[in-house]
mmCIF file of C-alpha atoms in Angstrom:
data_model
loop_
_atom_site.group_PDB
_atom_site.id
_atom_site.type_symbol
_atom_site.label_atom_id
_atom_site.label_comp_id
_atom_site.label_asym_id
_atom_site.label_seq_id
_atom_site.Cartn_x
_atom_site.Cartn_y
_atom_site.Cartn_z
ATOM 1 C CA MET A 1 0.005 0.029 -0.071
ATOM 2 C CA PRO A 2 1.280 3.541 -0.666
ATOM 3 C CA ASP A 3 1.339 4.620 2.985
ATOM 4 C CA LYS A 4 3.597 1.727 3.740
ATOM 5 C CA TYR A 5 6.359 3.642 2.117
ATOM 6 C CA PHE A 6 5.964 6.795 4.234
ATOM 7 C CA ALA A 7 5.390 4.571 7.318
ATOM 8 C CA ALA A 8 8.788 3.055 6.840
ATOM 9 C CA GLN A 9 10.624 6.413 6.619
ATOM 10 C CA PRO A 10 12.874 7.982 9.443
ATOM 11 C CA PRO A 11 11.087 10.363 11.831
ATOM 12 C CA ALA A 12 11.087 14.053 10.818
ATOM 13 C CA GLU A 13 13.900 14.895 13.385
ATOM 14 C CA GLU A 14 16.206 12.309 11.888
ATOM 15 C CA ILE A 15 15.465 13.531 8.262
ATOM 16 C CA LEU A 16 16.166 17.103 9.282
ATOM 17 C CA GLN A 17 19.610 15.953 11.018
ATOM 18 C CA ARG A 18 20.513 14.012 7.760
ATOM 19 C CA ILE A 19 19.863 17.266 5.681
ATOM 20 C CA ARG A 20 22.527 19.039 7.793
ATOM 21 C CA GLY A 21 25.109 16.886 6.081
ATOM 22 C CA PHE A 22 23.954 17.565 2.521
ATOM 23 C CA GLY A 23 25.794 19.804 0.249
ATOM 24 C CA GLY A 24 22.879 19.888 -2.195
ATOM 25 C CA TRP A 25 19.423 18.270 -2.244
ATOM 26 C CA PHE A 26 15.920 18.646 -3.910
ATOM 27 C CA GLU A 27 13.002 19.428 -1.659
ATOM 28 C CA ILE A 28 9.685 18.068 -2.965
ATOM 29 C CA ASP A 29 6.467 19.549 -1.721
ATOM 30 C CA LEU A 30 3.833 16.875 -1.694
ATOM 31 C CA ASP A 31 1.097 19.342 -0.783
ATOM 32 C CA CYS A 32 1.787 21.155 -4.096
ATOM 33 C CA LEU A 33 1.591 17.858 -5.979
ATOM 34 C CA SER A 34 -1.813 17.116 -4.489
ATOM 35 C CA SER A 35 -2.866 20.544 -5.282
ATOM 36 C CA ASN A 36 -1.976 20.244 -8.913
ATOM 37 C CA LEU A 37 -3.680 16.941 -9.204
ATOM 38 C CA ASN A 38 -6.773 18.211 -7.768
ATOM 39 C CA ALA A 39 -6.661 21.370 -10.076
ATOM 40 C CA ILE A 40 -6.332 19.081 -13.101
ATOM 41 C CA ARG A 41 -9.203 17.008 -11.846
ATOM 42 C CA GLU A 42 -11.428 19.930 -11.324
ATOM 43 C CA ARG A 43 -10.499 21.442 -14.683
ATOM 44 C CA THR A 44 -11.213 18.299 -16.738
ATOM 45 C CA GLY A 45 -13.835 16.246 -14.930
ATOM 46 C CA VAL A 46 -12.287 13.067 -15.951
ATOM 47 C CA GLY A 47 -9.815 10.485 -14.720
ATOM 48 C CA VAL A 48 -6.146 11.149 -14.562
ATOM 49 C CA MET A 49 -3.282 8.770 -15.387
ATOM 50 C CA PRO A 50 -0.152 10.526 -14.417
ATOM 51 C CA VAL A 51 2.874 9.760 -16.541
ATOM 52 C CA VAL A 52 5.551 8.901 -14.176
ATOM 53 C CA LYS A 53 8.463 8.098 -16.634
ATOM 54 C CA ASN A 54 12.078 8.867 -16.042
ATOM 55 C CA ASN A 55 11.933 8.712 -12.217
ATOM 56 C CA ALA A 56 8.626 10.722 -12.157
ATOM 57 C CA TYR A 57 10.284 13.560 -14.187
ATOM 58 C CA GLY A 58 13.177 13.647 -11.717
ATOM 59 C CA HIS A 59 11.015 13.958 -8.663
ATOM 60 C CA GLY A 60 11.613 10.243 -7.474
ATOM 61 C CA LEU A 61 9.506 7.327 -8.748
ATOM 62 C CA ARG A 62 8.420 5.514 -5.672
ATOM 63 C CA PRO A 63 7.566 8.586 -3.286
ATOM 64 C CA ILE A 64 5.763 10.194 -5.978
ATOM 65 C CA CYS A 65 3.697 7.108 -7.085
ATOM 66 C CA SER A 66 2.942 6.548 -3.319
ATOM 67 C CA GLU A 67 1.623 10.039 -2.941
ATOM 68 C CA LEU A 68 -0.452 9.908 -6.100
ATOM 69 C CA VAL A 69 -2.038 6.667 -5.222
ATOM 70 C CA ARG A 70 -2.533 8.033 -1.558
ATOM 71 C CA ASP A 71 -4.654 10.849 -3.373
ATOM 72 C CA GLY A 72 -6.852 8.377 -5.159
ATOM 73 C CA VAL A 73 -5.080 7.802 -8.537
ATOM 74 C CA THR A 74 -5.712 4.362 -9.937
ATOM 75 C CA TRP A 75 -3.846 4.476 -13.218
ATOM 76 C CA LEU A 76 -0.087 5.216 -13.787
ATOM 77 C CA MET A 77 1.841 5.260 -17.132
ATOM 78 C CA VAL A 78 5.525 4.516 -17.633
ATOM 79 C CA ALA A 79 7.872 4.358 -20.429
ATOM 80 C CA LYS A 80 10.038 1.489 -19.413
ATOM 81 C CA LEU A 81 9.199 -2.174 -18.258
ATOM 82 C CA THR A 82 11.825 -1.736 -15.347
ATOM 83 C CA GLU A 83 9.550 1.110 -13.979
ATOM 84 C CA ALA A 84 6.445 -0.862 -14.314
ATOM 85 C CA LEU A 85 7.998 -3.933 -12.611
ATOM 86 C CA ALA A 86 9.284 -1.627 -9.772
ATOM 87 C CA ILE A 87 5.740 -0.086 -9.221
ATOM 88 C CA THR A 88 3.946 -3.532 -9.188
ATOM 89 C CA SER A 89 6.676 -4.712 -6.768
ATOM 90 C CA TRP A 90 5.472 -2.021 -4.326
ATOM 91 C CA ASP A 91 2.087 -3.576 -3.986
ATOM 92 C CA MET A 92 0.192 -0.397 -4.935
ATOM 93 C CA PRO A 93 -3.571 -0.670 -5.730
ATOM 94 C CA CYS A 94 -3.482 0.720 -9.176
ATOM 95 C CA HIS A 95 -3.038 -0.127 -12.883
ATOM 96 C CA VAL A 96 0.299 0.360 -14.460
ATOM 97 C CA VAL A 97 0.445 0.906 -18.142
ATOM 98 C CA ASN A 98 3.730 0.102 -19.858
ATOM 99 C CA MET A 99 4.766 1.840 -23.104
ATOM 100 C CA ASP A 100 7.862 -0.101 -23.373
ATOM 101 C CA MET A 101 8.441 -2.609 -26.233
ATOM 102 C CA LEU A 102 8.689 -6.297 -25.282
ATOM 103 C CA TYR A 103 11.458 -8.349 -26.995
ATOM 104 C CA THR A 104 11.762 -11.708 -25.085
ATOM 105 C CA ALA A 105 9.437 -14.456 -23.897
ATOM 106 C CA ASP A 106 10.487 -13.774 -20.265
ATOM 107 C CA GLN A 107 9.329 -10.078 -20.741
ATOM 108 C CA PHE A 108 5.875 -11.179 -22.003
ATOM 109 C CA TYR A 109 5.412 -13.579 -18.917
ATOM 110 C CA GLN A 110 6.615 -10.842 -16.520
ATOM 111 C CA VAL A 111 4.040 -8.360 -17.844
ATOM 112 C CA VAL A 112 1.184 -10.978 -17.539
ATOM 113 C CA GLU A 113 2.312 -12.302 -14.054
ATOM 114 C CA ASN A 114 2.527 -8.890 -12.560
ATOM 115 C CA ASP A 115 -0.782 -7.684 -14.252
ATOM 116 C CA ILE A 116 0.981 -4.851 -16.061
ATOM 117 C CA THR A 117 -1.258 -3.358 -18.682
ATOM 118 C CA GLN A 118 0.853 -3.523 -21.989
ATOM 119 C CA VAL A 119 0.584 -0.873 -24.901
ATOM 120 C CA VAL A 120 0.194 -2.861 -28.150
ATOM 121 C CA TYR A 121 -0.107 -1.765 -31.692
ATOM 122 C CA THR A 122 0.855 -4.874 -33.664
ATOM 123 C CA HIS A 123 -0.799 -8.264 -34.110
ATOM 124 C CA ASP A 124 2.440 -10.041 -33.144
ATOM 125 C CA LEU A 125 2.940 -8.105 -29.955
ATOM 126 C CA ALA A 126 -0.750 -8.979 -28.986
ATOM 127 C CA GLN A 127 -0.369 -12.486 -30.031
ATOM 128 C CA GLN A 128 2.688 -13.074 -27.936
ATOM 129 C CA LEU A 129 0.915 -11.486 -24.925
ATOM 130 C CA SER A 130 -2.046 -13.755 -25.585
ATOM 131 C CA ASP A 131 0.144 -16.812 -25.679
ATOM 132 C CA ALA A 132 1.731 -15.904 -22.334
ATOM 133 C CA ALA A 133 -1.577 -15.173 -20.774
ATOM 134 C CA VAL A 134 -2.980 -18.685 -21.940
ATOM 135 C CA ALA A 135 0.105 -20.437 -20.780
ATOM 136 C CA VAL A 136 -0.165 -19.166 -17.168
ATOM 137 C CA GLY A 137 -4.047 -19.070 -17.002
ATOM 138 C CA ARG A 138 -4.133 -15.336 -16.587
ATOM 139 C CA THR A 139 -5.672 -12.351 -18.458
ATOM 140 C CA ALA A 140 -3.367 -9.833 -20.107
ATOM 141 C CA GLY A 141 -4.600 -6.172 -20.034
ATOM 142 C CA VAL A 142 -3.665 -4.035 -23.178
ATOM 143 C CA PHE A 143 -3.939 -0.340 -24.106
ATOM 144 C CA ILE A 144 -4.233 0.015 -27.941
ATOM 145 C CA LYS A 145 -2.041 2.797 -29.390
ATOM 146 C CA ILE A 146 -3.412 4.494 -32.460
ATOM 147 C CA ASP A 147 -1.249 6.479 -34.605
ATOM 148 C CA THR A 148 -3.391 9.477 -35.611
ATOM 149 C CA GLY A 149 -0.668 11.514 -37.300
ATOM 150 C CA LEU A 150 2.309 11.792 -34.885
ATOM 151 C CA HIS A 151 3.966 8.958 -36.896
ATOM 152 C CA ARG A 152 6.100 7.592 -33.924
ATOM 153 C CA VAL A 153 4.427 4.299 -32.724
ATOM 154 C CA GLY A 154 1.010 3.006 -33.016
ATOM 155 C CA VAL A 155 -1.222 1.303 -35.606
ATOM 156 C CA ASP A 156 -2.212 3.695 -38.324
ATOM 157 C CA HIS A 157 -5.867 4.994 -37.686
ATOM 158 C CA LYS A 158 -6.806 3.881 -41.158
ATOM 159 C CA GLN A 159 -6.049 0.250 -40.417
ATOM 160 C CA ALA A 160 -6.674 0.334 -36.781
ATOM 161 C CA ILE A 161 -10.134 -1.356 -36.686
ATOM 162 C CA ASP A 162 -8.798 -4.435 -38.531
ATOM 163 C CA LEU A 163 -6.121 -4.772 -35.994
ATOM 164 C CA ILE A 164 -8.394 -4.061 -33.022
ATOM 165 C CA ARG A 165 -10.847 -6.628 -34.364
ATOM 166 C CA LYS A 166 -8.079 -9.259 -34.244
ATOM 167 C CA ILE A 167 -6.874 -8.299 -30.806
ATOM 168 C CA ALA A 168 -10.382 -8.345 -29.406
ATOM 169 C CA ALA A 169 -10.677 -12.026 -30.647
ATOM 170 C CA LEU A 170 -7.465 -13.340 -28.908
ATOM 171 C CA PRO A 171 -7.900 -15.469 -25.945
ATOM 172 C CA GLY A 172 -6.623 -14.109 -22.642
ATOM 173 C CA ILE A 173 -6.642 -10.418 -23.847
ATOM 174 C CA GLU A 174 -8.600 -7.735 -22.240
ATOM 175 C CA ILE A 175 -8.793 -4.338 -23.825
ATOM 176 C CA ARG A 176 -8.472 -1.917 -20.894
ATOM 177 C CA GLY A 177 -7.868 1.293 -22.945
ATOM 178 C CA THR A 178 -7.441 2.819 -26.397
ATOM 179 C CA PHE A 179 -5.284 5.922 -26.669
ATOM 180 C CA SER A 180 -3.390 8.288 -29.045
ATOM 181 C CA THR A 181 -1.035 11.279 -28.795
ATOM 182 C CA LEU A 182 -1.691 15.009 -29.743
ATOM 183 C CA MET A 183 1.022 16.720 -31.811
ATOM 184 C CA GLN A 184 0.630 19.916 -29.725
ATOM 185 C CA ASP A 185 -0.212 21.994 -32.728
ATOM 186 C CA ASP A 186 -3.725 23.470 -32.740
ATOM 187 C CA ASP A 187 -4.321 22.816 -36.426
ATOM 188 C CA HIS A 188 -2.953 19.253 -36.458
ATOM 189 C CA ASP A 189 -4.632 18.327 -33.145
ATOM 190 C CA LYS A 190 -8.187 19.133 -34.424
ATOM 191 C CA LEU A 191 -7.438 16.445 -37.107
ATOM 192 C CA ILE A 192 -6.057 14.073 -34.542
ATOM 193 C CA VAL A 193 -9.138 14.373 -32.337
ATOM 194 C CA GLU A 194 -11.401 13.606 -35.412
ATOM 195 C CA ARG A 195 -9.282 10.578 -36.373
ATOM 196 C CA PHE A 196 -9.283 9.243 -32.965
ATOM 197 C CA GLN A 197 -12.983 9.600 -32.649
ATOM 198 C CA GLN A 198 -13.330 7.886 -35.888
ATOM 199 C CA VAL A 199 -11.674 4.816 -34.582
ATOM 200 C CA LEU A 200 -13.757 4.851 -31.438
ATOM 201 C CA ASN A 201 -16.914 4.957 -33.644
ATOM 202 C CA GLN A 202 -15.786 2.139 -35.591
ATOM 203 C CA MET A 203 -15.035 -0.031 -32.335
ATOM 204 C CA ASP A 204 -18.681 1.022 -31.237
ATOM 205 C CA GLN A 205 -20.121 -0.249 -34.425
ATOM 206 C CA GLU A 206 -18.290 -3.547 -34.011
ATOM 207 C CA GLY A 207 -19.340 -3.887 -30.460
ATOM 208 C CA ILE A 208 -15.783 -3.607 -29.140
ATOM 209 C CA ASP A 209 -15.375 -1.942 -25.753
ATOM 210 C CA PRO A 210 -12.450 0.474 -26.085
ATOM 211 C CA GLY A 211 -11.896 0.562 -22.274
ATOM 212 C CA MET A 212 -10.522 3.878 -20.997
ATOM 213 C CA ARG A 213 -10.167 6.360 -23.876
ATOM 214 C CA SER A 214 -7.197 8.720 -23.526
ATOM 215 C CA LEU A 215 -5.842 11.415 -25.737
ATOM 216 C CA ALA A 216 -4.878 14.442 -23.791
ATOM 217 C CA SER A 217 -1.575 14.882 -22.029
ATOM 218 C CA SER A 218 -0.673 18.231 -20.095
ATOM 219 C CA HIS A 219 -1.061 20.155 -23.545
ATOM 220 C CA GLY A 220 -4.603 18.896 -24.081
ATOM 221 C CA ILE A 221 -5.395 19.732 -20.445
ATOM 222 C CA PHE A 222 -4.303 23.309 -20.968
ATOM 223 C CA HIS A 223 -5.720 23.954 -24.474
ATOM 224 C CA ASP A 224 -8.101 21.205 -25.858
ATOM 225 C CA PRO A 225 -11.220 20.301 -23.967
ATOM 226 C CA ASN A 226 -12.232 18.100 -26.992
ATOM 227 C CA SER A 227 -9.287 15.889 -26.306
ATOM 228 C CA LEU A 228 -10.144 15.019 -22.642
ATOM 229 C CA PHE A 229 -12.261 11.657 -23.195
ATOM 230 C CA ASP A 230 -11.986 9.340 -20.231
ATOM 231 C CA LEU A 231 -8.452 9.635 -18.913
ATOM 232 C CA THR A 232 -5.873 12.466 -19.222
ATOM 233 C CA ARG A 233 -2.095 11.880 -19.020
ATOM 234 C CA PRO A 234 -0.525 14.859 -17.190
ATOM 235 C CA ALA A 235 3.294 14.866 -16.711
ATOM 236 C CA MET A 236 4.881 18.397 -16.280
ATOM 237 C CA ALA A 237 1.695 19.928 -15.159
ATOM 238 C CA LEU A 238 1.509 17.608 -12.125
ATOM 239 C CA TYR A 239 4.850 18.941 -10.933
ATOM 240 C CA GLY A 240 3.665 22.544 -11.343
ATOM 241 C CA ILE A 241 5.460 23.417 -14.588
ATOM 242 C CA TYR A 242 4.043 25.450 -17.348
ATOM 243 C CA PRO A 243 5.810 24.697 -20.677
ATOM 244 C CA SER A 244 5.475 28.250 -21.894
ATOM 245 C CA ALA A 245 3.840 31.629 -21.236
ATOM 246 C CA ARG A 246 0.853 30.595 -23.120
ATOM 247 C CA GLU A 247 0.077 27.883 -20.636
ATOM 248 C CA GLN A 248 0.360 30.316 -17.621
ATOM 249 C CA GLY A 249 -2.625 32.296 -19.090
ATOM 250 C CA SER A 250 -4.793 29.183 -19.398
ATOM 251 C CA GLY A 251 -6.590 29.573 -16.111
ATOM 252 C CA LEU A 252 -4.989 26.313 -14.499
ATOM 253 C CA ALA A 253 -3.415 27.321 -11.344
ATOM 254 C CA LEU A 254 -0.296 25.251 -10.746
ATOM 255 C CA LYS A 255 2.255 25.252 -7.872
ATOM 256 C CA GLN A 256 5.914 24.195 -8.542
ATOM 257 C CA VAL A 257 6.659 21.109 -6.552
ATOM 258 C CA LEU A 258 10.461 21.105 -6.434
ATOM 259 C CA THR A 259 13.141 23.326 -4.914
ATOM 260 C CA PHE A 260 16.978 22.813 -5.326
ATOM 261 C CA LYS A 261 18.875 23.873 -2.165
ATOM 262 C CA ALA A 262 22.515 23.884 -1.476
ATOM 263 C CA ARG A 263 25.047 24.833 1.239
ATOM 264 C CA ILE A 264 27.721 27.388 0.755
ATOM 265 C CA GLU A 265 31.064 25.408 0.627
ATOM 266 C CA GLU A 266 33.507 28.239 0.365
ATOM 267 C CA LEU A 267 33.615 32.119 0.658
ATOM 268 C CA LYS A 268 36.599 33.970 -0.498
ATOM 269 C CA PRO A 269 37.642 37.428 -1.684
ATOM 270 C CA VAL A 270 38.513 38.014 -5.305
ATOM 271 C CA ALA A 271 40.322 41.140 -6.305
ATOM 272 C CA LYS A 272 39.164 43.391 -9.155
ATOM 273 C CA GLY A 273 40.487 42.138 -12.431
ATOM 274 C CA GLU A 274 40.941 38.535 -11.323
ATOM 275 C CA THR A 275 39.271 35.828 -13.227
ATOM 276 C CA VAL A 276 37.036 33.121 -11.831
ATOM 277 C CA THR A 277 36.468 29.376 -12.894
ATOM 278 C CA TYR A 278 37.707 27.400 -15.890
ATOM 279 C CA PHE A 279 38.830 29.342 -18.965
ATOM 280 C CA GLY A 280 38.591 32.508 -16.923
ATOM 281 C CA ARG A 281 35.020 32.706 -17.893
ATOM 282 C CA TYR A 282 34.351 35.607 -15.511
ATOM 283 C CA THR A 283 36.515 38.769 -14.560
ATOM 284 C CA ALA A 284 35.751 40.520 -11.309
ATOM 285 C CA SER A 285 34.640 44.201 -11.977
ATOM 286 C CA ARG A 286 35.155 44.953 -8.404
ATOM 287 C CA HIS A 287 36.615 43.561 -5.138
ATOM 288 C CA MET A 288 34.135 40.674 -4.496
ATOM 289 C CA GLN A 289 33.226 38.068 -2.178
ATOM 290 C CA VAL A 290 32.687 34.736 -4.152
ATOM 291 C CA ALA A 291 30.507 31.933 -2.775
ATOM 292 C CA THR A 292 31.019 28.411 -4.085
ATOM 293 C CA LEU A 293 28.356 25.751 -3.997
ATOM 294 C CA HIS A 294 29.247 21.942 -4.402
ATOM 295 C CA VAL A 295 26.697 21.505 -7.040
ATOM 296 C CA GLY A 296 26.827 21.686 -10.849
ATOM 297 C CA PHE A 297 26.134 20.120 -14.210
ATOM 298 C CA PHE A 298 25.989 16.746 -12.661
ATOM 299 C CA ASP A 299 23.256 17.570 -10.511
ATOM 300 C CA ALA A 300 20.788 19.568 -12.611
ATOM 301 C CA LEU A 301 22.338 22.832 -13.782
ATOM 302 C CA PRO A 302 22.693 23.494 -17.620
ATOM 303 C CA ARG A 303 26.269 24.571 -18.472
ATOM 304 C CA GLU A 304 24.524 27.415 -20.505
ATOM 305 C CA LEU A 305 23.843 29.160 -17.145
ATOM 306 C CA THR A 306 27.510 30.325 -17.308
ATOM 307 C CA ASN A 307 27.597 33.953 -16.207
ATOM 308 C CA LYS A 308 23.688 34.002 -16.496
ATOM 309 C CA GLY A 309 22.249 32.025 -13.640
ATOM 310 C CA GLN A 310 20.836 33.431 -10.256
ATOM 311 C CA VAL A 311 20.969 32.059 -6.782
ATOM 312 C CA LEU A 312 18.523 33.177 -3.919
ATOM 313 C CA ALA A 313 20.704 33.848 -0.887
ATOM 314 C CA ALA A 314 19.579 35.523 2.390
ATOM 315 C CA GLY A 315 16.376 36.484 0.561
ATOM 316 C CA GLN A 316 18.277 38.219 -2.331
ATOM 317 C CA LEU A 317 18.846 37.077 -5.948
ATOM 318 C CA CYS A 318 22.601 36.931 -6.561
ATOM 319 C CA PRO A 319 24.175 36.475 -9.870
ATOM 320 C CA ALA A 320 25.921 33.297 -10.708
ATOM 321 C CA ILE A 321 29.570 34.010 -12.043
ATOM 322 C CA GLY A 322 31.804 31.937 -14.155
ATOM 323 C CA SER A 323 31.235 28.582 -15.851
ATOM 324 C CA VAL A 324 29.033 25.841 -14.451
ATOM 325 C CA SER A 325 31.345 22.981 -13.608
ATOM 326 C CA LEU A 326 30.375 19.303 -13.210
ATOM 327 C CA ASN A 327 30.283 19.801 -9.393
ATOM 328 C CA HIS A 328 30.618 23.506 -8.770
ATOM 329 C CA TYR A 329 28.627 26.668 -9.033
ATOM 330 C CA LEU A 330 29.659 30.031 -7.969
ATOM 331 C CA PHE A 331 27.797 33.237 -7.146
ATOM 332 C CA ASP A 332 28.486 36.838 -6.282
ATOM 333 C CA ALA A 333 27.921 37.074 -2.534
ATOM 334 C CA THR A 334 29.469 40.640 -2.161
ATOM 335 C CA ASP A 335 26.214 42.299 -1.155
ATOM 336 C CA VAL A 336 24.613 39.550 1.040
ATOM 337 C CA ASP A 337 25.557 38.588 4.520
ATOM 338 C CA VAL A 338 25.990 34.792 4.323
ATOM 339 C CA GLU A 339 28.318 32.252 5.930
ATOM 340 C CA ILE A 340 29.904 28.974 4.976
ATOM 341 C CA GLY A 341 27.302 26.240 5.442
ATOM 342 C CA GLU A 342 24.312 28.439 4.848
ATOM 343 C CA VAL A 343 21.540 27.248 2.771
ATOM 344 C CA VAL A 344 20.586 28.908 -0.568
ATOM 345 C CA GLU A 345 18.255 28.069 -3.277
ATOM 346 C CA VAL A 346 19.911 27.230 -6.548
ATOM 347 C CA ILE A 347 16.296 26.673 -8.157
ATOM 348 C CA SER A 348 13.350 28.368 -6.216
ATOM 349 C CA LYS A 349 9.775 27.502 -6.380
ATOM 350 C CA THR A 350 8.853 31.029 -7.607
ATOM 351 C CA GLY A 351 10.560 33.921 -8.975
ATOM 352 C CA ALA A 352 13.404 34.733 -11.406
ATOM 353 C CA ASN A 353 15.254 31.368 -10.689
ATOM 354 C CA ASP A 354 12.268 28.939 -10.653
ATOM 355 C CA ILE A 355 12.367 25.895 -12.987
ATOM 356 C CA ALA A 356 10.899 27.551 -15.975
ATOM 357 C CA SER A 357 12.917 30.744 -15.670
ATOM 358 C CA THR A 358 16.101 28.752 -15.045
ATOM 359 C CA ALA A 359 15.347 26.832 -18.242
ATOM 360 C CA GLN A 360 14.690 30.016 -20.224
ATOM 361 C CA THR A 361 17.821 31.598 -19.068
ATOM 362 C CA ALA A 362 19.860 28.649 -20.116
ATOM 363 C CA GLY A 363 18.052 28.450 -23.546
ATOM 364 C CA TRP A 364 16.704 25.034 -22.549
ATOM 365 C CA MET A 365 13.183 23.535 -22.871
ATOM 366 C CA VAL A 366 11.859 23.200 -19.276
ATOM 367 C CA TYR A 367 11.073 19.741 -20.373
ATOM 368 C CA SER A 368 14.920 19.103 -20.696
ATOM 369 C CA LEU A 369 15.641 20.644 -17.491
ATOM 370 C CA LEU A 370 13.294 18.373 -15.549
ATOM 371 C CA ASN A 371 14.704 15.223 -17.174
ATOM 372 C CA HIS A 372 18.219 16.414 -16.448
ATOM 373 C CA LEU A 373 17.672 16.206 -12.561
ATOM 374 C CA SER A 374 20.296 13.704 -11.318
ATOM 375 C CA PRO A 375 18.955 10.584 -9.486
ATOM 376 C CA PHE A 376 21.988 10.794 -7.124
ATOM 377 C CA VAL A 377 20.816 14.236 -5.585
ATOM 378 C CA PRO A 378 19.035 13.280 -2.129
ATOM 379 C CA ARG A 379 15.465 14.080 -2.244
ATOM 380 C CA VAL A 380 13.489 15.169 0.794
ATOM 381 C CA TYR A 381 9.642 15.033 0.754
ATOM 382 C CA PHE A 382 7.554 17.506 2.744
ATOM 383 C CA ARG A 383 3.872 17.383 3.653
ATOM 384 C CA GLY A 384 2.426 20.199 5.792
ATOM 385 C CA GLY A 385 5.900 21.654 6.102
ATOM 386 C CA VAL A 386 7.276 18.574 7.749
ATOM 387 C CA PRO A 387 9.730 16.163 6.181
ATOM 388 C CA VAL A 388 7.914 12.729 5.668
ATOM 389 C CA ALA A 389 10.423 10.837 3.404
ATOM 390 C CA LEU A 390 13.975 10.902 2.418
ATOM 391 C CA HIS A 391 15.250 9.274 -0.707
ATOM 392 C CA GLU A 392 18.894 8.690 -1.583
ATOM 393 C CA VAL A 393 20.530 6.669 -4.143
ATOM 394 C CA SER A 394 23.920 4.912 -3.205
ATOM 395 C CA VAL A 395 26.530 4.782 -5.788
#
């Protein structure tokens, strides 16, 4: 059960003591996660299947899944079979939809035996799943992927009904869902919605239950009410991220979930005219106090933040200076009263150094920044301002 994960965590006092030894860490606000989930539910009025691929977009797979299921989520979607197997091993009361391809007989049996709902879009894939299900006396759930124009994976919408008819006739197969993907382009998406609906109409005419119908990801939630159907598939929106300024004006109120904190490792004076970091990327324009953080490109920070990033220290935004190293990040601390060991915010929840602003400053997509969060950075989870979980990956 999801609460089993939180129940097994150290007490808050111990987590706080552990934080005192961290040079850098991510804080995850579970109240914001729940708020975003509820905002999406209220806006759409349909079910929510969070996409928790890539370590829940860097936020930590197990604690995020545990919190989402605790909040009543009954469907989760992943990109890799290893993710699906991990979630099912945690005994969570929810369906897990796996988008990964299956290549070996062992993988087909793993999917069936762990009741993972498998994405299918070829007869061969469905047949092998059926064979495994019959062999072990189980039912294999499938989500049928329709290609409505993205031309990535999926059965072409024009041939879809022929394949669906064959899949529906296979022994041991249960169609639990039918889905497709928007192109995130208004003109194309109108056609995609029409094509998807045409396939659903054909299934209805054939008497085939499509299961849960799903088309909208975060983009559809923001912009296209015609794409909502039965299940939406939010990802970045769950974590309080607006992909662009257009989404900020969509009327969906979101709260960023993650904060990146670090401790000042070193403070030292740098004379006017001296250079800082590799390649002398910054030259001091005055006598300065320079603060060094033991975080860098390895942890989350794009190298393109060189001489452009900002750090929140003592309540004031301070300019990052010099190049972003693999493990070091420097900022101008001349005008703030700080000490070695003091905590600063490398990425804040709001303001000019939040996730979206940091990505924009670096010239990155916010999507890329989220998926660059290192799994080796400790993650601390808060609920009601109290730490309720600590996740660390050992090397």
